[in-house]
XYZ file of C-alpha atoms in Angstrom:
377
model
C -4.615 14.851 14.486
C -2.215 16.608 12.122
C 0.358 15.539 9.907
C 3.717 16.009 11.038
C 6.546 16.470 8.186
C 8.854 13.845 8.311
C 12.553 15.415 9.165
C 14.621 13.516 6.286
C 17.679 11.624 7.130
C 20.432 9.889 4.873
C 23.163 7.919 6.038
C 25.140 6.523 2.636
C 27.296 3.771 2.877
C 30.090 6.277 2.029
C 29.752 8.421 4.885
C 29.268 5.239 7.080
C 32.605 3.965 5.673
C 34.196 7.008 6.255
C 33.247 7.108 10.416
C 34.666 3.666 10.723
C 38.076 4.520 9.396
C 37.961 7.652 11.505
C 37.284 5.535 14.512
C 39.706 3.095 13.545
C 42.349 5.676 13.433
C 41.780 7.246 16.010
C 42.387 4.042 18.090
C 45.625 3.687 16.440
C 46.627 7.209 16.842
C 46.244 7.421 20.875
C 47.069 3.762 21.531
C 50.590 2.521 20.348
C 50.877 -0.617 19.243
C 54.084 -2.890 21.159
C 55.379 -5.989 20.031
C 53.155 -7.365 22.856
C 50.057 -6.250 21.752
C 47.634 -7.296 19.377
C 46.460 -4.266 17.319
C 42.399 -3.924 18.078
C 40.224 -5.640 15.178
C 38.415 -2.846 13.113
C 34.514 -2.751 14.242
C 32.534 -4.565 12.184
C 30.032 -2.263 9.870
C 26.471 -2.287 10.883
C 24.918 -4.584 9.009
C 21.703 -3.533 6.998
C 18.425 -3.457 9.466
C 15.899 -6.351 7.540
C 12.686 -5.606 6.983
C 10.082 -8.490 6.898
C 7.285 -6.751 4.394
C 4.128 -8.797 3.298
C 1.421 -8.271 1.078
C -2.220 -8.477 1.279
C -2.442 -10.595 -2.039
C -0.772 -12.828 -4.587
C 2.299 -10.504 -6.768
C 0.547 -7.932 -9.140
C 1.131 -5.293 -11.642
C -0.213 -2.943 -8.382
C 3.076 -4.037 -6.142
C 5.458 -1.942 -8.479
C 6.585 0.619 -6.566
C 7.849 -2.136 -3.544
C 9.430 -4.450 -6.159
C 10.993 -1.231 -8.230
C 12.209 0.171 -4.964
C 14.128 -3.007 -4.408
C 15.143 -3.513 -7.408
C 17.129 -0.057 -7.698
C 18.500 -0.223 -4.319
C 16.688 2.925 -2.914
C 16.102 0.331 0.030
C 19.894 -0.492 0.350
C 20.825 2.765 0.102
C 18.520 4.028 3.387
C 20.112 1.131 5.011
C 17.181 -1.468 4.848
C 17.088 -5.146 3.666
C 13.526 -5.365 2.428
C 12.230 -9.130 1.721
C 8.262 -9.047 0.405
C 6.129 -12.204 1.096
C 2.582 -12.633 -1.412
C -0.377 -13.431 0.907
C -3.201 -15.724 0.241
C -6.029 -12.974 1.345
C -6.178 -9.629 3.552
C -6.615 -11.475 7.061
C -3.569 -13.601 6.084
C -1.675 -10.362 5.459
C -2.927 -8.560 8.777
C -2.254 -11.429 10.609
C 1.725 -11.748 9.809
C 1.931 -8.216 12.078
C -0.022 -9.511 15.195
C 1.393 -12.259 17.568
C -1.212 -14.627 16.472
C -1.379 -18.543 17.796
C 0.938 -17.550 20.923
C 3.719 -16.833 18.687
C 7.032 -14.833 20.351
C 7.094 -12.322 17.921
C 5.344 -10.683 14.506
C 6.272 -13.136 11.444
C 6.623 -9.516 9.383
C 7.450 -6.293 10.693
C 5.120 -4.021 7.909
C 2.593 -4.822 5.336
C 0.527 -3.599 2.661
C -3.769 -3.751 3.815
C -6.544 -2.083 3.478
C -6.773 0.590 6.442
C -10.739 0.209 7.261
C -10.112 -3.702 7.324
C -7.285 -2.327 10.159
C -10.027 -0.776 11.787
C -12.476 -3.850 12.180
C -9.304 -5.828 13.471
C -8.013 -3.371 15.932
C -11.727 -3.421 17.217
C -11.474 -7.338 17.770
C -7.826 -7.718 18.367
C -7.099 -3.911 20.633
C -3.902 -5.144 22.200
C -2.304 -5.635 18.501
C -1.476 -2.087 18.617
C -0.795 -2.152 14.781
C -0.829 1.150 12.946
C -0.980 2.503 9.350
C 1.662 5.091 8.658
C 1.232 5.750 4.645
C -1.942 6.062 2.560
C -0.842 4.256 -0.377
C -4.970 4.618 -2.183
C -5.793 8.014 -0.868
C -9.480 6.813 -3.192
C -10.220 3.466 -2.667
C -10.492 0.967 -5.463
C -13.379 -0.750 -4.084
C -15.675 -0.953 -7.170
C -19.152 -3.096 -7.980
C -18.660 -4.478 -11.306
C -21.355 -5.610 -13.690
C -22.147 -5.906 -17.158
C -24.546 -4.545 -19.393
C -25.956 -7.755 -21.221
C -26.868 -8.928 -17.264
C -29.247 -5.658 -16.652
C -26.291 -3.999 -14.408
C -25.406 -0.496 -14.874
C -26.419 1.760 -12.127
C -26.072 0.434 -8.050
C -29.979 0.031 -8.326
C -29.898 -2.301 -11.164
C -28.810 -4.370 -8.436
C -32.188 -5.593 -7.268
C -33.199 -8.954 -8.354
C -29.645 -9.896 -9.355
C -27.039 -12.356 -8.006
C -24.241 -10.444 -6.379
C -20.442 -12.074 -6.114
C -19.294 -10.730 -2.599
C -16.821 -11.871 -1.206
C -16.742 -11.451 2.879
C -13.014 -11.865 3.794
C -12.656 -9.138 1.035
C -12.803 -5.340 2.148
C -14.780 -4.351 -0.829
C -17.068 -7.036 0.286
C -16.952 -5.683 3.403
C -18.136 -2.032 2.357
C -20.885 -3.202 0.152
C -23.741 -2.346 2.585
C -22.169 0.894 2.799
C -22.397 1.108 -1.074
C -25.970 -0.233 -0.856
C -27.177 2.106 1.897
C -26.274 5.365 0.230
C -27.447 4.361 -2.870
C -30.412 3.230 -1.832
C -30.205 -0.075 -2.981
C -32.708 -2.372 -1.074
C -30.304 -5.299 0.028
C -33.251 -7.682 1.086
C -34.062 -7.654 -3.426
C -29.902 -8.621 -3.733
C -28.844 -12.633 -3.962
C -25.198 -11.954 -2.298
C -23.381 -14.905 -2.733
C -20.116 -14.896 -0.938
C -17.424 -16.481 -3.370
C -13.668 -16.859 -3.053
C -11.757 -13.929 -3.864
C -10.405 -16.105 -7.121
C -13.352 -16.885 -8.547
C -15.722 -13.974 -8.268
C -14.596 -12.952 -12.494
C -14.551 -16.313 -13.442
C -18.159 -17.005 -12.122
C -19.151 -13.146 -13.676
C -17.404 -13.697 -17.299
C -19.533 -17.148 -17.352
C -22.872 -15.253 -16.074
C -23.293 -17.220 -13.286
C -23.863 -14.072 -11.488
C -24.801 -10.328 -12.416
C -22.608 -8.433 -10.665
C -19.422 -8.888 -8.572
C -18.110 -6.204 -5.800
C -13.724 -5.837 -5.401
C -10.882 -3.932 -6.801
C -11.758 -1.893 -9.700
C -8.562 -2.588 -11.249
C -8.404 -6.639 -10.668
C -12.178 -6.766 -12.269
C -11.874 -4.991 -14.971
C -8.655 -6.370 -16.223
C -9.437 -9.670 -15.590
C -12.860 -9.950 -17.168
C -11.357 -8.580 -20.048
C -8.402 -11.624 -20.097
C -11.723 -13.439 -19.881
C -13.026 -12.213 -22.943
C -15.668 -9.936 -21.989
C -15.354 -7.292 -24.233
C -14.551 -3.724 -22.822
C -18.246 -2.142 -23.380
C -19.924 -4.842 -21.749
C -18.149 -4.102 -18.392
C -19.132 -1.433 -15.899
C -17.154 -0.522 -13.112
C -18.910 1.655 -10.457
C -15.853 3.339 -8.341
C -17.690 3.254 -4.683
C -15.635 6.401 -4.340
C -17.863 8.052 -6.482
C -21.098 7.065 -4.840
C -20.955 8.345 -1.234
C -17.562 6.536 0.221
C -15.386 8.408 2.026
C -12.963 5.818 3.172
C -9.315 6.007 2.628
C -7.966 2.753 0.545
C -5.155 0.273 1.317
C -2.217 1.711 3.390
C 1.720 0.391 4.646
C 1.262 -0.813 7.873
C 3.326 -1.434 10.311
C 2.956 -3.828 13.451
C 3.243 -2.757 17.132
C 6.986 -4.043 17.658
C 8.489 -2.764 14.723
C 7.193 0.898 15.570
C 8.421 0.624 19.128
C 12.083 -0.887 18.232
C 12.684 0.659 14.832
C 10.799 3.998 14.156
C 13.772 5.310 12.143
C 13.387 2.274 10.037
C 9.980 3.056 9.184
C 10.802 6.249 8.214
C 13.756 5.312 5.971
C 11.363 2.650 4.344
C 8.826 4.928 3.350
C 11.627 7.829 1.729
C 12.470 4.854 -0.593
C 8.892 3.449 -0.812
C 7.950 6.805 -2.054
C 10.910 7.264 -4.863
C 9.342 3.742 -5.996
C 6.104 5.529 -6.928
C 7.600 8.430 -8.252
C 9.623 6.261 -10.508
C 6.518 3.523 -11.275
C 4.136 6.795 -12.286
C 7.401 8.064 -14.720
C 7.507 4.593 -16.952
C 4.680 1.920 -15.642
C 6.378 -0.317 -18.396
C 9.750 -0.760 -17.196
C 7.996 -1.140 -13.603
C 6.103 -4.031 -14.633
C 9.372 -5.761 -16.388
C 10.353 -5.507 -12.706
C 7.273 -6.984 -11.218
C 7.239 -9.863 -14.509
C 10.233 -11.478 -12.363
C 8.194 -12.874 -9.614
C 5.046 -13.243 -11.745
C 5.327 -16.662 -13.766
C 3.337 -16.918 -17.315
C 1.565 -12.706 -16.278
C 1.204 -11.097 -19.669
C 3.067 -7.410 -19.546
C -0.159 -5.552 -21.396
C -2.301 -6.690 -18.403
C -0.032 -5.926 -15.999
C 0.699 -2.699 -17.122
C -3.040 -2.150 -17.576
C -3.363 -3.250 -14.206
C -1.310 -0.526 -12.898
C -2.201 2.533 -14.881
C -5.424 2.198 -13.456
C -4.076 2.014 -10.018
C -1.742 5.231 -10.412
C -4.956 7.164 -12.186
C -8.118 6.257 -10.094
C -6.546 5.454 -6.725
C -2.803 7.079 -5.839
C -2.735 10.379 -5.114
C -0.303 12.372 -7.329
C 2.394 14.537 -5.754
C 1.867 18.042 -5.942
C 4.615 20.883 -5.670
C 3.253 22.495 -2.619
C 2.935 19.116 -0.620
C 5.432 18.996 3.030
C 4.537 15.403 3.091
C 3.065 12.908 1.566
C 0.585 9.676 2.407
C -0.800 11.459 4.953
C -4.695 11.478 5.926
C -7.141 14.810 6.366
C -8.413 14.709 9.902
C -12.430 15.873 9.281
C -12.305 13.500 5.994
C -10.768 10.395 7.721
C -13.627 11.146 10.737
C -16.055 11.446 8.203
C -15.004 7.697 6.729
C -15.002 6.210 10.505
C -18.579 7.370 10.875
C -19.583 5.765 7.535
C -18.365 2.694 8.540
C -19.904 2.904 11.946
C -23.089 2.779 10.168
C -22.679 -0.830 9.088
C -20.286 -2.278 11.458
C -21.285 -1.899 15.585
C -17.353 -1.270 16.865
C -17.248 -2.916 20.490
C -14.418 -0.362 21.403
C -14.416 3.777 21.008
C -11.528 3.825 18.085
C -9.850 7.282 18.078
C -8.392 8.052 14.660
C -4.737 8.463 16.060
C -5.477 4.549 17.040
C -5.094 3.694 13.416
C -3.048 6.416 11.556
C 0.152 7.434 12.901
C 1.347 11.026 10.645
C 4.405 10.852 12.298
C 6.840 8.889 9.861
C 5.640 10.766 6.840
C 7.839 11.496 4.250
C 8.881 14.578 2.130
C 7.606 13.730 -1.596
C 11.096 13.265 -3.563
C 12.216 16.507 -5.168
C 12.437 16.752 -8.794
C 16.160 16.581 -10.290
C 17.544 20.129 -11.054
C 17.079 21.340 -14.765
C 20.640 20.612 -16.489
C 22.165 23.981 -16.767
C 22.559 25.629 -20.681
C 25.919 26.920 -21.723
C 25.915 30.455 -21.816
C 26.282 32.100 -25.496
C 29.789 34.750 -25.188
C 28.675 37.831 -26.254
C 30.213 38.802 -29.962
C 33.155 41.759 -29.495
């Protein structure tokens, strides 16, 4: 599998105008209008091709480069009428792109979810056919937190503690991974599998040691908790053995067979998002504040910048394309899972990544040009 550099197309409304006039004329021009004949009614203008996007989770300080993308029209302008639904937990998200309980059609057309969470589904659900086509967290942020006053520092402090896992939650999911290669003996670890919600509540009151999820949801929110800063630690599983790519943009089976074009215009403006989020994370989050009611803008924001620094990739000035996977690393990461899940189906990697609507990264605007001195006589 190879990345394939995604052949950039813009159609502006201007241009668009300017073909129906054309057309519109030209009807006029070979067709003289009579007293008996009605002049032909100018065709309507293609109306803006709606995308149904959903989440994986509730709104965050993360989802900034969707909700800034929308908000500055680089949607609109690729021709796309992007509408973004929270979700209640990853399956819920995954879910909304599969026809699930007999329904006719997808509920969403292309999500945000965690791409070895796609894995384990397309192994139960094969005839889903849904496909990631943009590594948003080329590092995961799957992360054990734990604090210092409860004996946790290092993943073999572990043993003999209470663990907050969460099972519907894919860093709950990779925790034996995290175990294995650490060499963390699992049978000395009290996993408790807690809600999503309450896994920093139930750490920040001690009612367990550690807690496994996003490093940047932990951290943040133990901290609105009052745990003071030094008494958190927040293991990056990335750093101890993982090789799995993070969360990714889906998209589901129909939506790749009916509008490819689409995905590829979505992901040109998805990208300018991040570009612009990375520039000012501030005046992202006033974006994302909107559809947040009583978030706190310093959390938020905090929330991000550890997103953009520990888990999306930066764009460099050589890159062809960007959000795209290497082959012998993204092998590498299906073997590691295949170590602690048993797949019932022989998953090929172009079964879950799809290079093909990869996007250019945005090019930088030209340096303003400086007025030339006139030479003295």
């Amino acid at each position: 599998m190879k990345n394939l550099e995604a052949i950039a197309r813009r159609v502006g409304a201007g241009s668009l105008l300017f073909a129906v006039l054309a057309a519109c004329f030209a009807v006029f021009a070979f067709r003289p209008v009579t007293a008996q004949q009605t002049p032909p009614a100018t065709p309507p203008v293609q109306q803006d091709i709606k995308v149904r996007f959903t989440l994986d989770r509730p709104i965050d300080g993360t989802a900034a480069p969707l909700l800034l993308a929308i908000e500055r029209g680089y949607f609109k302008a690729e021709g796309l009428d992007v509408t973004v639904d929270a979700a209640v937990n990853p399956l819920d998200g995954m879910t909304r792109l599969a026809l699930a309980n007999g329904a006719a059609e997808p509920t969403h057309d292309m999500s945000f979810g965690d791409i070895n969470f796609l894995m384990r589904y397309r192994d139960q659900n094969p005839p889903t056919g849904i496909k990631a086509v943009f590594i948003v967290y080329d590092k995961p942020a799957y992360a054990l937190i734990g604090r210092r006053s409860r004996g946790v520092q290092f993943p073999k402090d572990l043993e003999g503690k209470r663990l907050g896992a969460p099972g519907i939650d894919p860093a709950g999911s990779v925790w034996p991974l995290f175990a294995r290669l650490n060499s963390v003996d699992v049978s000395k670890v009290t996993v408790m599998n807690v809600g999503p919600q309450v896994r920093a509540p139930m750490l920040a009151a001690g009612e367990v040691d550690a807690i496994v999820g996003n490093s940047f949801s932990a951290f943040v929110d133990l901290k609105d908790r009052s745990v003071q800063p030094e008494d958190i630690v927040v293991l990056l599983m990335a750093d101890y053995g993982v090789t799995l790519y993070g969360s990714a943009i889906l998209a589901s089976a129909k939506f790749q067979s009916e509008k490819p074009d689409a995905i590829r215009a979505f992901l040109r403006a998805y990208v300018k998002g991040v570009r612009d989020t990375a520039a000012n994370p501030g005046a992202a989050i006033d974006i994302v504040l909107t559809r947040m009611q009583g978030a706190r803008k310093e959390v938020e924001v905090e929330r991000l910048q550890i997103a953009l620094t520990q888990n999306i990739k930066k764009f460099g000035p050589k890159d062809t394309a960007v959000g795209g996977v290497d082959p012998q690393r993204f092998a590498a990461g299906m073997e590691q899972l295949g170590t602690i899940y048993s797949f019932k189906n022989k998953l090929k990697a172009e079964d879950i990544f799809d290079a093909q609507y990869l996007p250019a990264p945005p090019s930088a605007a030209p340096a303003p040009k400086q007025p030339q001195k006139k030479k003295g006589k």
